[in-house]
Coordinates of C-alpha atoms and ligand atoms in Angstrom, one line a residue:
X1 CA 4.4 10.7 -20.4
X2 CA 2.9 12.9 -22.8
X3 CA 4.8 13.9 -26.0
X4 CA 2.9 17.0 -28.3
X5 CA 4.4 17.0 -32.0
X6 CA 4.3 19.9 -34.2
X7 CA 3.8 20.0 -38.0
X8 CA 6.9 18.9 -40.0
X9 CA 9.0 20.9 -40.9
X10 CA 11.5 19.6 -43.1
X11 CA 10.0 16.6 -45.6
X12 CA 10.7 16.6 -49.0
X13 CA 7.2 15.8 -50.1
X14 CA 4.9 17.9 -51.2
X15 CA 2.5 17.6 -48.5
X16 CA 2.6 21.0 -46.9
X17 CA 3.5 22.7 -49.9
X18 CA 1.2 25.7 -51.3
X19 CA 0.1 23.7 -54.5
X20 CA -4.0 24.8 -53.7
X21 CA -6.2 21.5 -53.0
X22 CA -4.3 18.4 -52.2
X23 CA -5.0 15.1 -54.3
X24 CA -4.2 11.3 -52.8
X25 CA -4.4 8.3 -54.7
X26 CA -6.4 6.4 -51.8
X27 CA -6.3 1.9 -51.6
X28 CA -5.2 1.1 -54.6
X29 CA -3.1 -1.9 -53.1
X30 CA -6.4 -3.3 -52.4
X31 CA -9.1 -5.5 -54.7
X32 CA -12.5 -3.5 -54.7
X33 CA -10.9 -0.6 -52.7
X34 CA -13.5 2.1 -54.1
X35 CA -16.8 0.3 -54.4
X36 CA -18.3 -2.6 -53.6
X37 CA -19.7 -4.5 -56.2
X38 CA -19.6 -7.5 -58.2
X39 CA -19.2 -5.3 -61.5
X40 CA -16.9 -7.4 -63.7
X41 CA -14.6 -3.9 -64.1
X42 CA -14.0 -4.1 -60.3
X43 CA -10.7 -3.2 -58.9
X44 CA -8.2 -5.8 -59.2
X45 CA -4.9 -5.5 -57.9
X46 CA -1.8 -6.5 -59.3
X47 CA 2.3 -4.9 -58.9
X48 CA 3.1 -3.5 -62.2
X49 CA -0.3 -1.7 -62.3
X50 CA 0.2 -0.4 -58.5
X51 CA 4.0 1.0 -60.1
X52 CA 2.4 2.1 -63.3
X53 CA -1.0 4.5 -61.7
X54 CA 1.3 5.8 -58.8
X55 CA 4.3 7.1 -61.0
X56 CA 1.4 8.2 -63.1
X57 CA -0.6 10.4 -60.4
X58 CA 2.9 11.0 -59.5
X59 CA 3.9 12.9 -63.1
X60 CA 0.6 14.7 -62.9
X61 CA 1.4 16.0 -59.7
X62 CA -0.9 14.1 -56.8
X63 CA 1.0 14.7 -53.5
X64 CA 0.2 11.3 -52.0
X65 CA -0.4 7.7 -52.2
X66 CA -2.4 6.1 -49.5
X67 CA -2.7 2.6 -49.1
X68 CA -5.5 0.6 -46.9
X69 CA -4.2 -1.7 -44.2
X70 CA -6.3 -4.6 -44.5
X71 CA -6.3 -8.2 -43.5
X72 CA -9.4 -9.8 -44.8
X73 CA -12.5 -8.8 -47.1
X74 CA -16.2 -8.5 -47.0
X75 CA -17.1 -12.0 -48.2
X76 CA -19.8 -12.5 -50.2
X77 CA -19.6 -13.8 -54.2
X78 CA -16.3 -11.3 -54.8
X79 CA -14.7 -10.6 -51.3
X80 CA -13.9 -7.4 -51.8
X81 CA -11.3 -5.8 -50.3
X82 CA -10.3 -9.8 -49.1
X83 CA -6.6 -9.4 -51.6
X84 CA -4.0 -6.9 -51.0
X85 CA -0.5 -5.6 -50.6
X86 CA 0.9 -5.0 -47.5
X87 CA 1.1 -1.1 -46.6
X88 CA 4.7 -1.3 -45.3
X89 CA 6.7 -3.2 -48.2
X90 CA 4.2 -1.5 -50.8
X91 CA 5.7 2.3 -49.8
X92 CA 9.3 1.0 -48.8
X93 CA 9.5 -0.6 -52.8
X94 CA 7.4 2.6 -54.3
X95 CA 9.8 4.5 -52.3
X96 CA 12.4 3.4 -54.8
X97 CA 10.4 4.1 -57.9
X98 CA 9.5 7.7 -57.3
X99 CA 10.7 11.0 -56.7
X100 CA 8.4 13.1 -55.7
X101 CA 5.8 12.0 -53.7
X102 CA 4.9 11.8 -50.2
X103 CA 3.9 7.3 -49.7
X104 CA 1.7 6.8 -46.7
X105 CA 1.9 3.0 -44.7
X106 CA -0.4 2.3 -42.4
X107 CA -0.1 0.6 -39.2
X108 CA -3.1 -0.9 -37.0
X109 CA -1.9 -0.2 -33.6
X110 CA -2.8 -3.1 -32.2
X111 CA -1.5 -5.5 -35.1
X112 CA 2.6 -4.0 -34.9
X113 CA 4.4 -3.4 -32.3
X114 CA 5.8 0.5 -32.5
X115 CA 8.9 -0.5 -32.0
X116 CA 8.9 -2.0 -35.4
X117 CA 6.8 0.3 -36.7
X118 CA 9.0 3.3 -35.7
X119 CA 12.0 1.5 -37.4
X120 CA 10.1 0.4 -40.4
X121 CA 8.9 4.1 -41.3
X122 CA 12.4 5.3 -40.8
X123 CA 14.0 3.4 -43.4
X124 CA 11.0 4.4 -45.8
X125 CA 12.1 7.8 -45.0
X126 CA 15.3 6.9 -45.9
X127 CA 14.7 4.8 -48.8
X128 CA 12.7 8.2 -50.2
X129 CA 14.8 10.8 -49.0
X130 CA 12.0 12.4 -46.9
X131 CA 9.2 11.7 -48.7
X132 CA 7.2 8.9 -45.5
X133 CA 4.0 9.5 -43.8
X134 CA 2.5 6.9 -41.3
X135 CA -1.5 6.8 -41.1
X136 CA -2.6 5.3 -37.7
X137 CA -5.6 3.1 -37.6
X138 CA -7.1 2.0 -34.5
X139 CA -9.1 -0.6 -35.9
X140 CA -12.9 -1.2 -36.3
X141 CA -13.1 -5.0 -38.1
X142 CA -13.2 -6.6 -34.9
X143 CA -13.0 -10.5 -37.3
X144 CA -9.9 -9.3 -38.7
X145 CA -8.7 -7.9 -35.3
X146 CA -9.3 -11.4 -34.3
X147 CA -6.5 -12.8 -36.5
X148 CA -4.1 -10.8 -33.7
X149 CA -6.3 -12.0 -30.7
X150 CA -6.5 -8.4 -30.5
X151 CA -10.8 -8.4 -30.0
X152 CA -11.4 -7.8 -26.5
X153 CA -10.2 -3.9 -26.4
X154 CA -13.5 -1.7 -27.1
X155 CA -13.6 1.6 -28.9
X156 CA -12.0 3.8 -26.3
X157 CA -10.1 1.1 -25.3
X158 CA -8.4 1.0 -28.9
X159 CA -8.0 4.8 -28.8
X160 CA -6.2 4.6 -25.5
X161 CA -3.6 2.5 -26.8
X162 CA -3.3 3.9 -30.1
X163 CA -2.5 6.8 -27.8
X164 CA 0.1 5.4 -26.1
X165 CA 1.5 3.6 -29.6
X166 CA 2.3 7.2 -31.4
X167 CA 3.6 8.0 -27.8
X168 CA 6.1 5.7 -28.0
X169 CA 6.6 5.7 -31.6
X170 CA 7.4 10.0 -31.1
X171 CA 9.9 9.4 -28.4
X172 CA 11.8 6.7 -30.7
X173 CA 11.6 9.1 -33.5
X174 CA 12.7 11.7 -31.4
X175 CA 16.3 10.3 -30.7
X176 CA 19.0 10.8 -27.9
X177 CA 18.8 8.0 -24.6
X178 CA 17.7 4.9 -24.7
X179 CA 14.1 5.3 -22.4
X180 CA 11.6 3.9 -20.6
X181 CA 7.8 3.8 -21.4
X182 CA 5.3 2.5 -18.8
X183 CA 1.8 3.0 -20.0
X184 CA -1.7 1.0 -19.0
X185 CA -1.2 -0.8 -22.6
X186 CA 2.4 -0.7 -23.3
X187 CA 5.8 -1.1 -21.9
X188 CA 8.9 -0.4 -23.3
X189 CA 12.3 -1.0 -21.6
X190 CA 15.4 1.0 -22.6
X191 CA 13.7 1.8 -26.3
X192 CA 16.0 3.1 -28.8
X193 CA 15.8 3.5 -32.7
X194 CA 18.3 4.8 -35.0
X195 CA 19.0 6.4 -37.5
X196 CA 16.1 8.4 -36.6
X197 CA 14.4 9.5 -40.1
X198 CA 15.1 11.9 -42.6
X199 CA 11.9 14.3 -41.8
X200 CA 12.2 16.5 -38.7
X201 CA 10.6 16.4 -36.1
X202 CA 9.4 13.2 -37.5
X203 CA 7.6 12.4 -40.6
X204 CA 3.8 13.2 -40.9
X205 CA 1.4 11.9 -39.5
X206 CA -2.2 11.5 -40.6
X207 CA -5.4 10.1 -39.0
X208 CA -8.6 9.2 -40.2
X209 CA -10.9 9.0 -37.7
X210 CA -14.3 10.1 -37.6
X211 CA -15.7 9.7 -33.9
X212 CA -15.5 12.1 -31.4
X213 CA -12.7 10.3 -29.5
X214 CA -11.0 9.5 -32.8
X215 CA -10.7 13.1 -33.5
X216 CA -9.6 14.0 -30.3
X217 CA -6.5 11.8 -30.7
X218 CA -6.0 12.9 -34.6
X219 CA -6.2 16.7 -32.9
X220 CA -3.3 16.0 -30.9
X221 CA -1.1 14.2 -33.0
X222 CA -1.5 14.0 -36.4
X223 CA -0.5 16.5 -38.8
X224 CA -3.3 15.2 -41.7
X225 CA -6.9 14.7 -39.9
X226 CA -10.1 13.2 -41.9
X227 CA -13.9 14.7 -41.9
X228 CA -17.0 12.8 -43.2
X229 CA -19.3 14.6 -45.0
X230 CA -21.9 14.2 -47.9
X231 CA -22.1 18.3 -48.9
X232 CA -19.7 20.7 -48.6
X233 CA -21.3 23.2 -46.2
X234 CA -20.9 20.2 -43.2
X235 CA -17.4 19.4 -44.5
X236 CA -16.7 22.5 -43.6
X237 CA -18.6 22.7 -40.2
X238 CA -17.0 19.8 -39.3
X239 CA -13.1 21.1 -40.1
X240 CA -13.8 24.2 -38.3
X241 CA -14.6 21.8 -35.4
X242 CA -11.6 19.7 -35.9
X243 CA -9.1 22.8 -36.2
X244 CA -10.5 23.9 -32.4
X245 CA -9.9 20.9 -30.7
X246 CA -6.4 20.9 -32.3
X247 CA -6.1 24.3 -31.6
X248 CA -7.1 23.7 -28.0
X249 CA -3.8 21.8 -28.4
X250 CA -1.7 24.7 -29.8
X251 CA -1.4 22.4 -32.8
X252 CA -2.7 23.2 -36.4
X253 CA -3.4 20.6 -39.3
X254 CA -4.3 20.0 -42.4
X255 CA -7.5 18.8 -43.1
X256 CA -8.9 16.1 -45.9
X257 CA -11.8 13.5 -47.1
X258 CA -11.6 10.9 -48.8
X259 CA -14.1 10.7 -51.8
X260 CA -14.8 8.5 -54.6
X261 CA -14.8 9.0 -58.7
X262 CA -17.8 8.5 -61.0
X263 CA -16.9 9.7 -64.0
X264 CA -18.8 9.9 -67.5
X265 CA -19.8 12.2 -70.6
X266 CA -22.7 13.5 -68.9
X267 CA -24.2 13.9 -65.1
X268 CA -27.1 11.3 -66.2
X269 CA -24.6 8.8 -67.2
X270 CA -22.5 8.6 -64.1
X271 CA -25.5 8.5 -61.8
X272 CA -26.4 5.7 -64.1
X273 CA -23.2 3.8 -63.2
X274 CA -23.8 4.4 -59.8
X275 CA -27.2 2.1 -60.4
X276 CA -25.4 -0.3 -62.5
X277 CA -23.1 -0.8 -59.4
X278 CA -25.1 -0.6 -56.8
X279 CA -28.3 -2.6 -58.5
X280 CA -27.7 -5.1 -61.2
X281 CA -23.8 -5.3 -59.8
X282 CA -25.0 -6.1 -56.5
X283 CA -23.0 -8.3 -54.1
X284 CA -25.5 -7.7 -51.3
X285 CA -23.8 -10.4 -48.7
X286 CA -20.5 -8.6 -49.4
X287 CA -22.4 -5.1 -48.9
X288 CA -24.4 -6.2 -46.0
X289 CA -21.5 -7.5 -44.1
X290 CA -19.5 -4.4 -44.6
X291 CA -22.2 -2.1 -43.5
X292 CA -22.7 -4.5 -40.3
X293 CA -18.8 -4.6 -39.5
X294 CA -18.3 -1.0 -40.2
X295 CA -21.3 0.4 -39.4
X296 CA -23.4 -2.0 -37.3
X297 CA -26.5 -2.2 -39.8
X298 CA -28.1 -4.2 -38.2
X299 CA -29.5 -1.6 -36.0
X300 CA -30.2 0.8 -39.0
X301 CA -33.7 1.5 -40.6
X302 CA -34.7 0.1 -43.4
X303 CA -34.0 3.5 -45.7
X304 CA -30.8 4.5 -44.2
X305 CA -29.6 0.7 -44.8
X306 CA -30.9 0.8 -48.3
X307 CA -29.1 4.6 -48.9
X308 CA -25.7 3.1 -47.6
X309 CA -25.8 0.3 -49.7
X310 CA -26.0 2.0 -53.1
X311 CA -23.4 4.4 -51.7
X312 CA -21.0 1.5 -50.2
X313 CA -21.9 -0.4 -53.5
X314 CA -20.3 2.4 -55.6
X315 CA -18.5 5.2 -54.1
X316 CA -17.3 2.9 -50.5
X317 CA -19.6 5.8 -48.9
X318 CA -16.7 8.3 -49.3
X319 CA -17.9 11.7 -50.5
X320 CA -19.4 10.9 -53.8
X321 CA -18.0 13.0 -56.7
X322 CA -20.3 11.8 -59.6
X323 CA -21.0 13.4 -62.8
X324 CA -19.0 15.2 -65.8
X325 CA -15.5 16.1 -65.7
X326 CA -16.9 19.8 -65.0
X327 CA -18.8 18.5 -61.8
X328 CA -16.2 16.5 -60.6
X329 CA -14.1 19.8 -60.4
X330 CA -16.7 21.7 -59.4
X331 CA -17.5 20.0 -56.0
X332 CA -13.8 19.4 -55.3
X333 CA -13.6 23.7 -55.5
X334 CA -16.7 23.4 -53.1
X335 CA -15.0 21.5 -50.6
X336 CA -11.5 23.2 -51.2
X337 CA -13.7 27.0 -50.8
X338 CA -15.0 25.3 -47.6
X339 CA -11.5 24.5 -45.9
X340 CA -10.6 21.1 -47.2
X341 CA -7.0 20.8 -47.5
X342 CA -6.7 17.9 -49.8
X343 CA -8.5 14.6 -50.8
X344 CA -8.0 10.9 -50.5
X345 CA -9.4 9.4 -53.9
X346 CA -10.9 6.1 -55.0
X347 CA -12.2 4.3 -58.6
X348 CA -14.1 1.4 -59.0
X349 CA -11.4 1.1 -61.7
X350 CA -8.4 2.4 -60.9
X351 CA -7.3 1.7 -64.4
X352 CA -9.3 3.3 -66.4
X353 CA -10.0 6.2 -63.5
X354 CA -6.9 7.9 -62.7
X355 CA -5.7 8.6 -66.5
X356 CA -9.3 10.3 -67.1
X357 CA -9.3 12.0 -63.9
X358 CA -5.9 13.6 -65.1
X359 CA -6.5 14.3 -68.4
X360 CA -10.3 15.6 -67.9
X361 CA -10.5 17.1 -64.3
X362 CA -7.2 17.7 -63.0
X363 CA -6.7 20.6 -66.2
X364 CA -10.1 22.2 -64.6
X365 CA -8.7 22.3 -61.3
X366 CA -5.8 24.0 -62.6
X367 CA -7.4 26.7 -65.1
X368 CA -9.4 27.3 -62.1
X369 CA -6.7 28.2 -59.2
X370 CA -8.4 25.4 -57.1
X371 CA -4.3 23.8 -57.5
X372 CA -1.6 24.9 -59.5
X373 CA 0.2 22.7 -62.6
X374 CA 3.0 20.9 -61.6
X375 CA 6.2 22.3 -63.2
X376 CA 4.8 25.9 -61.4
X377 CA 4.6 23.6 -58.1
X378 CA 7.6 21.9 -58.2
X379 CA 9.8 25.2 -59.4
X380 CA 9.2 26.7 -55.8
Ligands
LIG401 C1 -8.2 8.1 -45.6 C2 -8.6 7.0 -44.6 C3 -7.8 5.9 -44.5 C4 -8.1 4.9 -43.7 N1 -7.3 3.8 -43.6 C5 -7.7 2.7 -42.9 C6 -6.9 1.5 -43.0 O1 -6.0 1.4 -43.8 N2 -7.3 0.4 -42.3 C7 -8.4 0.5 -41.5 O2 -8.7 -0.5 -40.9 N3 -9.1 1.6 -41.4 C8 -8.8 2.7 -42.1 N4 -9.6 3.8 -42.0 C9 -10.6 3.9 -41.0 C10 -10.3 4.9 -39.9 O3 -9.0 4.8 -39.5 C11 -11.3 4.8 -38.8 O4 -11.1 3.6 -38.1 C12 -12.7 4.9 -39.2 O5 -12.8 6.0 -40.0 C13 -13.6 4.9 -38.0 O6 -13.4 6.0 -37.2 P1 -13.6 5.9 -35.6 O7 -12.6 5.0 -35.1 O8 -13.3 7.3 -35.1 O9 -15.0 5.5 -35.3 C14 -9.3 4.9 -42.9 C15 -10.2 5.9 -43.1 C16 -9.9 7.0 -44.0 C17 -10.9 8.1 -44.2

């Protein structure tokens, strides 16, 4: 069975809407989400703060909050990334605190069943009035996979299911008779799920895969698809190459990165950070496992291992947006000029990052035409 989805067409986020260069609050349910590092200013997570920076980015006008889906953390001295909120609940109780917009939950394939997940992002929708998307993961952290007994599948492996997952999640989404679904991975006898949600045909969907394979499955389905880059020029190679394949599926998408904050008074002074991080802040076990589970550094040379650890150390290797308020906008016009439709972004503080990113950057972006304020946004 094969099910193509088109763009949404009726949400009552602001995730398609012409507001100019996207912005996503990106794992702030999770401890360390943005950089790994021992610094004692490190992400920490906790409720009221989560409630607080989302209606916050929310005011200011960011169009989404992204959580990670994680299970365990890095180890090491400070474990990052080892405490954090559950994607699901964490957008189903935002949901309720917000009005405008769009909450992202995230489901590992091979850790939920669809059926669950199809009736779990439905009642968001409802609980928000339109305003759900779902990112699929296929997984990569094979010791956290392990908690599911979930290790065995290999990389295409996971893609083929995931494949068949969104298949089945589609056809609940979709409504009318109870069906069928016999795949390699999955079966599903007389699957039904309703009320279907608010969004039609179903609420977005984004995926942030990087590999070839991975992009082949974001081209088909999802309506928000992820690039890598470190430079603007091959971000935008790279979404020229992602729109074909999704073209090659009569489909079209929006497509983002996500890239980390360093911010200070001067260019010297937030590369400066980026040593303190990465350097005197060091949690190299921490680092060096999540370069090996990630990336499998172990087979790395010595200087691409060392280069990966200062960026995982204090950007999470995300596209690093480090200097003055005026640089910080600067590159995110690059990448916007280039065909970037909107970015995912992380802090090392969250606290202290998202009120300066609003009150220093966010009013360059706008003077510039790179997004528009958001009363002129929200009057459309
Ligand atoms: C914006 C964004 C969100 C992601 N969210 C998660 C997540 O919540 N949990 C997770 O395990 N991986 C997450 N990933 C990882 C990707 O889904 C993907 O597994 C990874 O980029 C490797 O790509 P590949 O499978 O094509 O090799 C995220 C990546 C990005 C850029």
């Amino acid at each position: 069975m094969t099910y193509l989805p088109t763009v949404p067409r009726t949400t009552a986020g602001p995730l398609f809407a012409d507001t100019g260069l996207k912005l996503g609050v990106f794992g702030l349910n999770v401890t360390s989400a943005g950089a790994v590092t021992a610094s004692p200013e490190r992400h920490e997570i906790d409720w009221d703060q989560n409630v607080r920076l989302v209606q916050l980015a929310e005011e200011a006008g960011f169009e989404a909050a992204i959580p990670f889906s994680r299970w365990r953390g890095f180890e090491g001295r400070t474990d990052p990334w080892g405490r954090s909120f559950d994607p699901y609940t964490w957008a189903a109780a935002l949901a309720a605190l917000t009005s405008r917009i769009t909450l992202f939950a995230t489901s590992h394939c091979l850790t939920v069943s669809p059926v669950m997940a199809a009736k779990q992002i439905a009642t968001i929708d409802a609980i928000s009035g339109g305003r759900v998307g779902l990112n699929v993961v296929a997984g990569w952290f094979a010791k956290e996979l392990r908690m599911f007994g979930v290790e065995a599948l290999d990389h295409e492996a996971r893609y083929g299911y995931s494949e068949e997952w969104l298949q089945v999640v589609l056809r609940l989404w979709e409504g009318g008779e109870d069906f069928d679904f016999h795949g390699q991975w999955l079966t599903v006898e007389n699957g039904v799920s309703r009320p279907g949600p608010v969004q039609r045909p179903h609420p977005p969907i984004m995926n942030a895969a990087f590999s070839a394979r991975g992009h082949q499955l974001a081209a088909r389905y999802a309506d928000l698809s992820f690039v890598s880059a470190l430079d603007a020029a091959s971000a935008g190679r790279k979404v020229r190459e992602i729109r074909e394949v999704a073209a090659g599926f009569g489909r079209e998408q929006s497509v983002w990165i996500a890239a980390s904050v360093v911010c200070a008074e001067t260019d010297r002074e937030a590369r400066a950070l980026v040593e303190r991080w990465s350097e005197t802040d060091l949690d190299d076990v921490a680092v060096r496992n999540a370069i090996e589970w990630t990336m499998g550094g172990a087979r790395m040379p010595q200087e691409q291992h060392r280069q990966l650890t200062k960026a995982v150390a204090s950007t999470m290797a995300g596209y690093p947006l480090v200097g003055t308020p005026a640089r910080i906008a600067e590159q995110l016009a690059e990448l916007h000029a280039a065909g970037i439709d909107g970015v995912a972004l992380t802090w090392m503080n969250y606290e202290a990052g998202i009120p300066r990113f609003i009150d220093e950057v966010l009013p360059i972006l706008e003077r510039e035409g790179v997004r528009r304020p958001v009363a002129a946004a929200s009057a459309r």
